[in-house]
CSV table of C-alpha atoms in Angstrom, one decimal:
chain,number,residue,atom,x,y,z
A,1,MET,CA,152.8,74.5,-130.0
A,2,ILE,CA,150.0,77.1,-129.8
A,3,LEU,CA,148.3,77.2,-126.4
A,4,ASP,CA,145.1,78.8,-125.2
A,5,THR,CA,145.9,82.1,-123.5
A,6,LYS,CA,144.4,80.7,-120.2
A,7,TRP,CA,147.3,78.2,-120.0
A,8,SER,CA,150.1,80.2,-121.7
A,9,PHE,CA,153.2,81.5,-119.9
A,10,SER,CA,156.8,82.3,-121.0
A,11,ALA,CA,159.1,79.3,-121.6
A,12,SER,CA,161.9,80.4,-119.3
A,13,PRO,CA,159.9,80.5,-116.0
A,14,PHE,CA,158.5,77.0,-116.8
A,15,LEU,CA,162.0,75.6,-117.6
A,16,HIS,CA,163.4,77.2,-114.6
A,17,SER,CA,160.8,75.9,-112.2
A,18,PHE,CA,160.9,72.4,-113.7
A,19,TYR,CA,164.7,72.4,-113.3
A,20,LEU,CA,164.4,73.3,-109.7
A,21,PHE,CA,161.7,70.6,-109.3
A,22,CYS,CA,164.1,67.9,-110.5
A,23,PHE,CA,167.1,69.3,-108.8
A,24,PRO,CA,166.6,67.7,-105.3
A,25,LEU,CA,166.8,64.3,-107.0
A,26,ILE,CA,170.1,65.3,-108.7
A,27,VAL,CA,171.5,66.7,-105.4
A,28,ASP,CA,170.5,63.5,-103.5
A,29,PHE,CA,172.3,61.3,-106.1
A,30,HIS,CA,175.4,63.6,-105.9
A,31,LEU,CA,175.5,63.5,-102.1
A,32,VAL,CA,175.2,59.7,-102.0
A,33,ALA,CA,178.3,59.6,-104.1
A,34,ARG,CA,180.2,61.8,-101.7
A,35,PRO,CA,180.8,59.7,-98.5
A,36,GLU,CA,183.2,62.3,-97.1
A,37,ILE,CA,180.3,64.7,-96.5
A,38,GLY,CA,178.7,64.0,-93.1
A,39,SER,CA,175.1,63.0,-92.8
A,40,GLY,CA,174.2,66.1,-90.8
A,41,THR,CA,175.6,68.3,-93.6
A,42,LYS,CA,173.9,66.3,-96.2
A,43,TYR,CA,170.5,66.8,-94.4
A,44,ILE,CA,171.0,70.5,-94.2
A,45,ILE,CA,171.9,70.8,-97.9
A,46,LYS,CA,168.8,68.8,-99.0
A,47,VAL,CA,166.5,70.8,-96.7
A,48,CYS,CA,167.8,74.1,-98.1
A,49,TYR,CA,167.3,72.9,-101.7
A,50,MET,CA,163.8,71.6,-100.9
A,51,LYS,CA,162.8,74.9,-99.3
A,52,LYS,CA,164.0,76.8,-102.4
A,53,VAL,CA,162.1,74.4,-104.7
A,54,ILE,CA,158.8,74.8,-102.8
A,55,GLY,CA,159.2,78.6,-102.7
A,56,VAL,CA,159.8,78.8,-106.5
A,57,LEU,CA,157.0,76.4,-107.3
A,58,LEU,CA,154.5,78.3,-105.1
A,59,LEU,CA,155.5,81.6,-106.6
A,60,THR,CA,155.2,80.2,-110.2
A,61,LEU,CA,151.7,78.8,-109.5
A,62,MET,CA,150.4,81.9,-107.8
A,63,SER,CA,151.7,84.3,-110.5
A,64,SER,CA,150.6,82.3,-113.6
A,65,GLY,CA,146.9,82.0,-112.9
A,66,VAL,CA,146.8,78.3,-113.6
A,67,TYR,CA,143.7,76.1,-113.2
A,68,ALA,CA,143.6,73.8,-110.1
A,69,GLU,CA,141.5,70.9,-109.1
A,70,MET,CA,141.4,68.7,-106.0
A,71,VAL,CA,142.7,65.2,-106.3
A,72,ALA,CA,142.7,62.2,-104.0
A,73,GLY,CA,143.8,58.6,-104.2
A,74,VAL,CA,143.9,55.3,-102.3
A,75,GLY,CA,146.1,52.3,-103.0
A,76,LEU,CA,148.0,49.2,-101.9
A,77,THR,CA,151.8,49.4,-101.6
A,78,ARG,CA,154.5,46.9,-100.9
A,79,LEU,CA,157.3,48.4,-98.8
A,80,SER,CA,160.5,46.3,-98.9
A,81,ASP,CA,163.8,46.9,-97.1
A,82,ASP,CA,166.5,44.2,-97.2
A,83,ASP,CA,165.0,41.1,-95.5
A,84,ILE,CA,161.7,42.6,-94.4
A,85,SER,CA,158.6,43.8,-96.2
A,86,PHE,CA,155.1,45.1,-95.4
A,87,GLY,CA,151.8,45.7,-97.1
A,88,LEU,CA,150.6,49.2,-96.8
A,89,ILE,CA,147.3,50.9,-97.5
A,90,GLN,CA,148.0,54.6,-98.3
A,91,GLY,CA,145.8,57.5,-99.1
A,92,ALA,CA,146.7,60.9,-100.6
A,93,VAL,CA,145.0,64.2,-101.1
A,94,GLY,CA,146.3,67.3,-103.0
A,95,TYR,CA,145.7,69.8,-105.7
A,96,LYS,CA,146.6,69.4,-109.4
A,97,PHE,CA,147.8,72.7,-111.0
A,98,GLU,CA,147.6,72.5,-114.8
A,99,ILE,CA,150.6,74.5,-116.0
A,100,ASN,CA,149.6,73.8,-119.7
A,101,GLU,CA,147.8,71.1,-121.6
A,102,SER,CA,150.5,68.5,-121.2
A,103,PHE,CA,152.2,69.3,-117.8
A,104,SER,CA,150.9,69.6,-114.3
A,105,LEU,CA,152.3,70.0,-110.8
A,106,VAL,CA,150.6,68.1,-108.0
A,107,PRO,CA,151.6,68.8,-104.4
A,108,GLU,CA,150.0,66.2,-102.1
A,109,LEU,CA,149.9,64.9,-98.5
A,110,ARG,CA,150.1,61.1,-97.8
A,111,ALA,CA,149.1,58.9,-94.9
A,112,GLY,CA,148.8,55.1,-94.5
A,113,PHE,CA,148.9,52.1,-92.2
A,114,GLY,CA,150.3,48.6,-92.5
A,115,VAL,CA,148.0,45.6,-93.3
A,116,SER,CA,150.6,42.9,-93.0
A,117,ASP,CA,153.6,42.2,-90.7
A,118,ASP,CA,156.9,40.4,-91.1
A,119,THR,CA,159.4,38.6,-89.0
A,120,PHE,CA,163.1,39.5,-88.6
A,121,ALA,CA,165.6,37.8,-86.3
A,122,GLY,CA,162.7,36.2,-84.4
A,123,VAL,CA,160.9,39.5,-83.8
A,124,THR,CA,157.4,40.2,-85.3
A,125,VAL,CA,157.5,43.6,-86.8
A,126,ASP,CA,154.5,45.7,-87.7
A,127,LEU,CA,154.2,48.9,-89.8
A,128,ASP,CA,152.0,51.1,-87.7
A,129,SER,CA,151.9,54.2,-89.9
A,130,ALA,CA,153.5,56.1,-92.8
A,131,TYR,CA,153.0,59.7,-93.7
A,132,GLY,CA,154.6,62.4,-95.8
A,133,ALA,CA,154.4,64.8,-98.7
A,134,ALA,CA,155.4,64.8,-102.4
A,135,VAL,CA,155.2,67.1,-105.4
A,136,ARG,CA,154.5,65.4,-108.7
A,137,GLY,CA,155.6,66.6,-112.0
A,138,GLN,CA,153.0,65.0,-114.3
A,139,PHE,CA,153.1,64.7,-118.1
A,140,ASP,CA,149.7,64.1,-119.7
A,141,TYR,CA,149.2,62.2,-123.0
A,142,ASP,CA,145.5,61.8,-123.8
A,143,LYS,CA,144.2,59.0,-121.5
A,144,THR,CA,147.6,58.2,-120.1
A,145,TYR,CA,150.1,60.1,-117.9
A,146,VAL,CA,153.5,59.6,-116.3
A,147,TRP,CA,155.1,61.4,-113.4
A,148,ILE,CA,158.2,61.9,-111.3
A,149,ALA,CA,158.0,63.0,-107.7
A,150,PRO,CA,160.5,64.0,-105.0
A,151,SER,CA,159.0,63.1,-101.6
A,152,TYR,CA,159.6,63.6,-97.9
A,153,SER,CA,158.4,60.7,-95.6
A,154,LYS,CA,158.6,58.9,-92.3
A,155,ILE,CA,157.3,55.7,-90.8
A,156,LYS,CA,156.6,54.2,-87.4
A,157,LEU,CA,157.4,50.5,-86.7
A,158,SER,CA,156.6,48.3,-83.7
A,159,GLY,CA,158.0,44.9,-82.7
A,160,ASN,CA,157.0,42.1,-80.4
A,161,PHE,CA,159.3,39.4,-79.0
A,162,PHE,CA,157.9,36.9,-76.6
A,163,GLY,CA,155.5,39.4,-75.1
A,164,SER,CA,158.0,42.3,-75.0
A,165,SER,CA,157.2,45.1,-77.3
A,166,ALA,CA,158.8,48.3,-78.6
A,167,SER,CA,158.3,50.9,-81.2
A,168,ILE,CA,160.5,53.2,-83.3
A,169,THR,CA,159.8,56.1,-85.6
A,170,SER,CA,162.2,56.9,-88.5
A,171,ASP,CA,163.7,60.2,-89.3
A,172,TRP,CA,162.1,62.3,-92.1
A,173,GLU,CA,163.7,61.0,-95.3
A,174,PHE,CA,163.9,62.3,-98.8
A,175,GLY,CA,163.0,60.0,-101.7
A,176,GLY,CA,161.9,60.0,-105.3
A,177,GLY,CA,159.3,58.1,-107.3
A,178,ILE,CA,158.0,57.5,-110.8
A,179,GLY,CA,154.6,56.3,-112.0
A,180,PHE,CA,152.2,55.6,-114.8
A,181,GLY,CA,148.4,56.3,-114.9
A,182,TYR,CA,145.5,55.4,-117.1
A,183,ARG,CA,142.3,57.5,-117.1
A,184,LEU,CA,139.1,55.4,-117.0
A,185,SER,CA,137.0,58.6,-117.1
A,186,GLU,CA,137.4,62.3,-116.5
A,187,SER,CA,137.2,61.8,-112.7
A,188,MET,CA,138.9,58.4,-112.2
A,189,ALA,CA,142.2,56.8,-113.1
A,190,VAL,CA,144.3,53.8,-112.1
A,191,GLU,CA,148.0,54.0,-111.4
A,192,ALA,CA,151.2,52.0,-110.8
A,193,SER,CA,154.2,53.4,-109.1
A,194,TYR,CA,157.7,52.8,-107.8
A,195,GLU,CA,159.4,54.9,-105.1
A,196,GLY,CA,162.8,54.7,-103.4
A,197,ILE,CA,163.3,56.2,-99.9
A,198,ASP,CA,166.6,55.8,-98.1
A,199,GLY,CA,167.3,52.3,-99.3
A,200,SER,CA,163.7,51.1,-99.1
A,201,SER,CA,161.6,50.4,-102.2
A,202,LEU,CA,157.8,50.9,-102.6
A,203,LEU,CA,155.8,49.3,-105.4
A,204,GLY,CA,152.2,50.3,-105.5
A,205,VAL,CA,148.9,50.3,-107.4
A,206,ALA,CA,146.2,52.9,-106.7
A,207,ALA,CA,142.9,54.5,-107.8
A,208,ARG,CA,143.0,58.2,-108.3
A,209,PHE,CA,140.0,60.6,-108.3
A,210,SER,CA,139.5,64.2,-109.4
A,211,PHE,CA,136.9,66.6,-108.0
């Protein structure tokens, strides 16, 4: 494939950075299958790999002179965990770095709030907030695109039981997601996605905008 010189770079740095991008998902899967490794050790291992990935990706982006544009999105997500689920409105903002004509990296920040509650064991539970960060590896095909994305997120819940209330904030958790998008125009697209975070599943639809 012949690329315009504006987008070209050697194959080995691209493959190396893409491998490191996917590696946290592989590491997380491997650690889940190793119950003898303590949770604290698992956390340290995943943080070390994530720092390495971020460093390599930033170095690759800064040294390759790629084109970047600001992106933002807003959508509705259903968060489910065992016997409880919530509706969540979530927004995201980030930058899309076009590595070549068919592949982009999109680091982004996310924040959202719950729009529905649920009841568990007689306690009314609300999702107060959710926030985090992710890095998409996005593959573009004309008007459609797909992506995979390791993520790092946390949520805050509150509960009420006969007038007594309490709140709890989760730990930061690693996750991974996949998604599909369709471009309605050069500046707008619609998306559908699935993400798994520490046993919870998130199904969502969203509108995406480029600036």
